[in-house]
Coordinates of N, CA and C in Angstrom, one line a residue:
X1 N -55.7 -16.3 96.2 CA -55.2 -16.7 97.3 C -53.5 -16.7 97.6
X2 N -53.0 -16.7 96.4 CA -51.6 -16.5 96.1 C -51.0 -15.1 96.7
X3 N -52.0 -14.2 96.5 CA -51.8 -12.9 97.1 C -51.7 -12.6 98.5
X4 N -52.8 -13.4 98.9 CA -52.9 -13.5 100.2 C -51.7 -14.1 101.0
X5 N -51.4 -14.9 100.3 CA -49.8 -15.8 100.8 C -48.8 -15.2 100.8
X6 N -48.5 -14.4 99.8 CA -47.4 -13.4 99.5 C -47.2 -12.3 100.5
X7 N -48.3 -11.9 100.6 CA -48.6 -10.9 101.7 C -48.0 -11.3 103.5
X8 N -48.9 -12.6 103.5 CA -48.7 -12.7 105.0 C -47.5 -13.9 105.2
X9 N -46.7 -13.8 104.0 CA -45.4 -15.1 104.4 C -44.6 -14.4 105.4
X10 N -44.3 -13.4 105.4 CA -43.5 -12.8 106.7 C -44.3 -11.7 107.3
X11 N -43.5 -11.5 108.9 CA -43.9 -10.1 109.5 C -44.0 -9.1 108.8
X12 N -44.7 -8.2 109.3 CA -44.5 -6.7 108.5 C -43.2 -6.2 109.3
X13 N -42.7 -5.2 108.7 CA -41.5 -4.6 109.3 C -41.9 -3.5 110.2
X14 N -41.1 -3.0 110.7 CA -41.4 -2.2 112.0 C -41.6 -0.8 111.2
X15 N -40.5 -0.5 110.3 CA -40.9 0.9 110.0 C -41.7 0.7 108.9
X16 N -43.1 -0.2 108.7 CA -44.3 0.3 108.3 C -45.1 0.8 109.2
X17 N -44.9 0.9 110.6 CA -45.6 1.6 111.4 C -45.6 3.3 111.6
X18 N -44.6 3.2 111.0 CA -44.1 4.7 111.6 C -44.1 5.7 110.5
X19 N -44.8 6.9 110.5 CA -44.8 7.8 109.3 C -43.1 8.2 109.1
X20 N -43.2 8.7 107.3 CA -41.4 8.6 107.1 C -41.5 10.1 107.8
X21 N -40.0 9.6 107.8 CA -39.1 10.9 107.8 C -38.4 11.5 106.8
X22 N -37.4 12.3 107.3 CA -36.7 13.0 106.0 C -35.5 13.6 106.6
X23 N -34.3 14.2 106.3 CA -33.2 14.1 107.1 C -33.0 15.7 106.6
X24 N -32.7 16.7 107.6 CA -32.1 18.3 106.6 C -30.9 18.6 107.7
X25 N -30.7 19.3 106.7 CA -29.2 20.2 107.9 C -29.1 21.8 107.1
X26 N -28.2 22.3 107.9 CA -28.7 23.6 108.1 C -27.2 24.2 108.6
X27 N -26.5 25.1 107.7 CA -25.3 26.4 108.1 C -25.5 27.1 108.8
X28 N -25.0 27.5 110.0 CA -25.4 28.6 111.0 C -23.6 29.5 110.4
X29 N -24.3 30.8 109.9 CA -23.4 31.7 109.4 C -22.9 32.5 110.8
X30 N -21.7 32.7 111.1 CA -21.2 33.6 112.1 C -20.9 32.7 113.3
X31 N -20.3 33.3 114.2 CA -20.2 32.4 115.5 C -21.4 32.1 115.9
X32 N -21.2 31.0 116.8 CA -22.4 30.4 117.5 C -21.9 29.6 119.0
X33 N -22.1 30.8 120.0 CA -21.8 30.5 121.3 C -22.7 29.2 121.7
X34 N -22.0 28.7 122.8 CA -23.1 27.3 123.2 C -24.1 27.8 123.8
X35 N -24.3 29.5 124.5 CA -25.9 29.6 124.6 C -26.8 29.7 123.9
X36 N -26.2 30.4 122.6 CA -27.0 30.5 121.2 C -27.4 29.4 120.6
X37 N -26.4 28.3 120.7 CA -26.5 26.8 120.2 C -27.3 26.2 120.6
X38 N -27.5 26.4 122.2 CA -28.9 26.0 122.9 C -30.3 26.3 122.6
X39 N -29.8 28.0 122.5 CA -31.4 28.5 122.2 C -31.7 27.9 121.1
X40 N -30.8 27.7 119.8 CA -31.2 27.3 118.5 C -31.6 25.9 118.8
X41 N -30.9 25.3 119.4 CA -31.9 23.6 119.5 C -33.3 23.6 120.6
X42 N -33.3 24.6 121.2 CA -34.5 24.7 121.8 C -35.6 25.3 120.9
X43 N -35.6 26.2 120.2 CA -36.2 26.6 119.4 C -36.8 25.5 118.1
X44 N -35.6 24.9 117.5 CA -36.0 23.9 116.4 C -36.5 22.6 117.0
X45 N -36.4 22.3 118.2 CA -37.2 21.1 118.8 C -38.4 21.2 119.3
X46 N -38.9 22.7 119.2 CA -40.4 23.2 119.8 C -41.1 23.0 118.4
X47 N -40.3 23.3 117.0 CA -41.1 23.4 116.0 C -41.9 21.9 115.5
X48 N -43.3 22.0 115.1 CA -44.5 21.1 114.6 C -43.4 20.4 113.4
X49 N -43.6 19.2 113.5 CA -43.0 18.4 112.3 C -41.7 18.0 112.4
X50 N -40.9 18.7 113.5 CA -39.6 18.4 113.9 C -39.4 16.9 115.0
X51 N -38.7 15.8 114.7 CA -38.5 14.9 115.2 C -37.1 14.6 116.1
X52 N -36.1 15.5 115.6 CA -34.6 15.3 116.3 C -33.9 16.2 115.9
X53 N -32.9 16.5 116.4 CA -32.1 17.6 116.1 C -31.0 17.6 117.1
X54 N -29.6 18.3 116.1 CA -28.5 18.4 116.9 C -28.0 19.5 116.4
X55 N -27.3 20.0 117.3 CA -26.7 21.4 116.9 C -24.8 21.2 117.4
X56 N -24.0 21.4 116.0 CA -22.7 21.5 116.3 C -22.0 22.5 116.1
X57 N -21.9 23.3 117.4 CA -21.5 24.8 117.5 C -20.1 25.0 117.1
X58 N -19.2 24.3 117.2 CA -18.0 24.1 116.6 C -17.7 24.2 114.9
X59 N -18.7 23.4 114.4 CA -18.9 23.2 113.1 C -19.4 24.1 112.1
X60 N -20.6 24.9 113.1 CA -21.6 25.8 112.6 C -22.7 24.8 112.1
X61 N -23.2 23.7 112.0 CA -23.6 23.0 111.8 C -25.2 22.6 112.3
X62 N -26.2 22.5 111.8 CA -27.6 21.7 112.6 C -28.0 20.5 111.7
X63 N -28.5 19.6 112.0 CA -28.7 18.5 111.5 C -30.3 18.4 112.3
X64 N -31.1 17.9 111.5 CA -32.5 17.6 112.0 C -33.1 16.3 111.5
X65 N -34.3 15.8 112.2 CA -35.1 14.9 111.0 C -36.5 15.7 111.2
X66 N -37.4 15.5 110.0 CA -38.6 16.0 110.0 C -39.5 15.4 109.4
X67 N -41.1 15.4 110.0 CA -41.7 14.5 108.9 C -42.4 15.7 107.7
X68 N -42.0 15.3 106.5 CA -42.2 16.1 105.4 C -43.6 16.2 104.8
X69 N -44.8 15.9 105.6 CA -45.9 16.1 105.6 C -46.6 17.1 106.4
X70 N -45.8 17.3 107.6 CA -45.7 18.3 108.3 C -45.2 20.1 108.3
X71 N -44.0 19.6 107.7 CA -43.1 20.7 107.9 C -42.0 20.5 106.5
X72 N -41.3 21.4 106.0 CA -40.6 21.8 105.0 C -39.6 22.2 105.3
X73 N -38.2 21.9 105.1 CA -36.7 22.4 105.2 C -36.8 23.9 104.9
X74 N -37.8 24.8 103.7 CA -37.8 25.9 103.4 C -38.5 26.7 104.9
X75 N -39.5 26.1 105.4 CA -40.2 26.6 106.4 C -39.4 26.5 107.8
X76 N -38.7 25.5 107.9 CA -37.8 25.5 109.1 C -36.7 26.5 109.2
X77 N -36.3 26.9 107.7 CA -35.4 28.2 107.6 C -35.9 29.2 107.7
X78 N -36.9 29.5 107.3 CA -37.7 30.7 107.4 C -38.1 31.0 109.0
X79 N -38.6 30.0 109.6 CA -38.9 30.2 111.1 C -37.6 30.3 111.8
X80 N -36.2 30.1 111.2 CA -35.0 30.4 112.2 C -34.9 31.4 111.9
X81 N -35.3 32.2 110.8 CA -34.1 33.2 110.1 C -34.2 34.6 111.0
X82 N -35.3 34.7 111.7 CA -35.4 36.0 112.3 C -34.2 36.2 113.3
X83 N -34.0 34.5 114.1 CA -32.9 34.9 115.5 C -31.6 34.7 114.9
X84 N -31.3 33.6 113.7 CA -30.3 32.8 113.1 C -30.4 33.4 111.8
X85 N -29.0 33.5 111.5 CA -28.6 33.7 110.0 C -28.0 32.2 109.6
X86 N -29.0 31.4 109.0 CA -29.0 30.0 108.4 C -29.1 29.7 106.9
X87 N -28.6 29.1 106.4 CA -28.6 28.8 104.9 C -28.8 26.7 105.0
X88 N -29.2 26.5 103.9 CA -29.9 25.1 103.7 C -28.5 24.4 103.2
X89 N -27.9 23.2 104.0 CA -26.9 22.7 103.2 C -27.0 21.3 103.1
X90 N -26.5 21.3 101.4 CA -27.0 19.9 101.0 C -25.3 19.3 100.1
X91 N -25.2 18.2 100.8 CA -24.3 17.7 100.4 C -23.6 17.3 99.1
X92 N -22.9 17.5 98.5 CA -22.7 16.9 97.2 C -23.0 15.5 96.8
X93 N -23.6 15.0 95.8 CA -24.2 13.8 95.4 C -22.8 13.1 95.2
X94 N -22.7 12.0 95.3 CA -21.7 10.9 94.9 C -22.4 10.4 93.6
X95 N -21.3 10.5 92.5 CA -21.8 9.9 90.9 C -22.3 8.1 91.8
X96 N -23.5 7.9 91.0 CA -23.6 6.7 91.1 C -22.8 5.4 90.1
X97 N -22.5 4.6 90.6 CA -21.6 3.7 90.1 C -22.1 2.3 90.4
X98 N -21.8 1.6 89.2 CA -22.2 0.4 89.0 C -23.9 0.0 88.6
X99 N -24.7 -1.2 88.7 CA -25.7 -1.2 87.8 C -26.9 -0.3 88.9
X100 N -27.9 -0.1 88.4 CA -29.2 0.5 89.3 C -30.3 -0.7 88.8
X101 N -31.1 -0.4 89.7 CA -32.4 -1.1 89.2 C -33.4 -0.2 88.2
X102 N -33.6 -1.2 87.3 CA -34.7 -1.0 86.3 C -35.9 -0.3 86.7
X103 N -36.5 -1.0 87.7 CA -37.9 -0.9 88.4 C -38.1 0.7 89.2
X104 N -39.1 1.5 88.5 CA -38.9 2.4 89.4 C -39.6 2.7 91.2
X105 N -38.8 3.2 91.8 CA -39.2 3.3 93.0 C -40.3 3.5 93.5
X106 N -41.2 4.1 92.8 CA -42.5 4.5 93.0 C -43.4 2.7 92.8
X107 N -43.2 2.0 91.9 CA -43.5 0.4 91.8 C -43.2 -0.2 93.1
X108 N -42.1 0.1 93.4 CA -41.6 -1.1 94.8 C -42.3 -0.3 95.8
X109 N -42.7 1.0 96.2 CA -43.4 1.5 97.4 C -44.7 1.0 96.9
X110 N -45.3 1.1 96.1 CA -46.4 0.3 95.7 C -46.9 -1.0 96.3
X111 N -45.9 -1.8 96.1 CA -45.9 -3.1 96.5 C -46.0 -3.7 97.8
X112 N -44.7 -2.7 98.3 CA -44.6 -3.0 99.9 C -46.0 -2.3 100.7
X113 N -46.8 -1.3 100.0 CA -48.0 -0.8 100.5 C -48.8 -1.8 100.6
X114 N -49.0 -2.5 99.6 CA -50.0 -3.2 99.3 C -50.0 -4.7 100.2
X115 N -48.5 -5.1 100.1 CA -48.2 -6.1 101.0 C -48.3 -5.9 102.5
X116 N -48.4 -4.7 103.1 CA -48.5 -4.2 104.3 C -50.1 -4.2 104.5
X117 N -50.5 -3.7 103.6 CA -52.3 -3.7 103.7 C -52.9 -5.0 103.9
X118 N -52.3 -6.3 103.3 CA -52.9 -7.6 103.0 C -52.2 -8.2 104.1
X119 N -51.3 -8.1 105.1 CA -50.6 -8.8 106.0 C -51.8 -8.7 107.3
X120 N -52.4 -10.0 107.4 CA -53.0 -10.1 108.8 C -52.5 -10.5 110.0
X121 N -51.0 -10.9 109.7 CA -50.1 -10.9 110.8 C -50.0 -9.5 111.9
X122 N -50.4 -8.5 110.8 CA -49.8 -7.1 111.8 C -51.2 -6.7 112.6
X123 N -52.1 -7.2 112.9 CA -53.4 -7.1 113.8 C -53.0 -7.8 114.8
X124 N -51.8 -8.8 114.9 CA -51.8 -9.3 116.1 C -50.5 -8.9 116.8
X125 N -50.0 -7.8 116.4 CA -48.8 -7.2 116.6 C -48.8 -6.2 117.0
X126 N -48.3 -6.0 118.5 CA -48.6 -4.6 119.3 C -47.0 -4.4 119.5
X127 N -47.1 -2.7 119.0 CA -45.9 -1.9 118.8 C -45.8 -0.9 119.8

């Protein structure tokens, strides 16, 4: 009973209803005129699994969001390779300062999935 009370105490979060996405970034080698940038944007947005993208022609950069269960950054790079010289861009990670959570992220995600599964309020919410 306590488990059901805990699961139904709050309304479910809206992000629980959507599939997870990740963010990827690419660098385009060479010049990228506006027509090529538009072509790159069109080709990228038509790939299955890509949910959004933006092309910054002046910075030779491409940022996109994708569903990791449908496509990987390596597949994106491979599909764009025949027409564009692209390289995966990864920003250097800043060192972690201060305390960190001692509980592994997998445990926290499992608890969130359990809470969502047992939450009966989600059955009455239209998204």
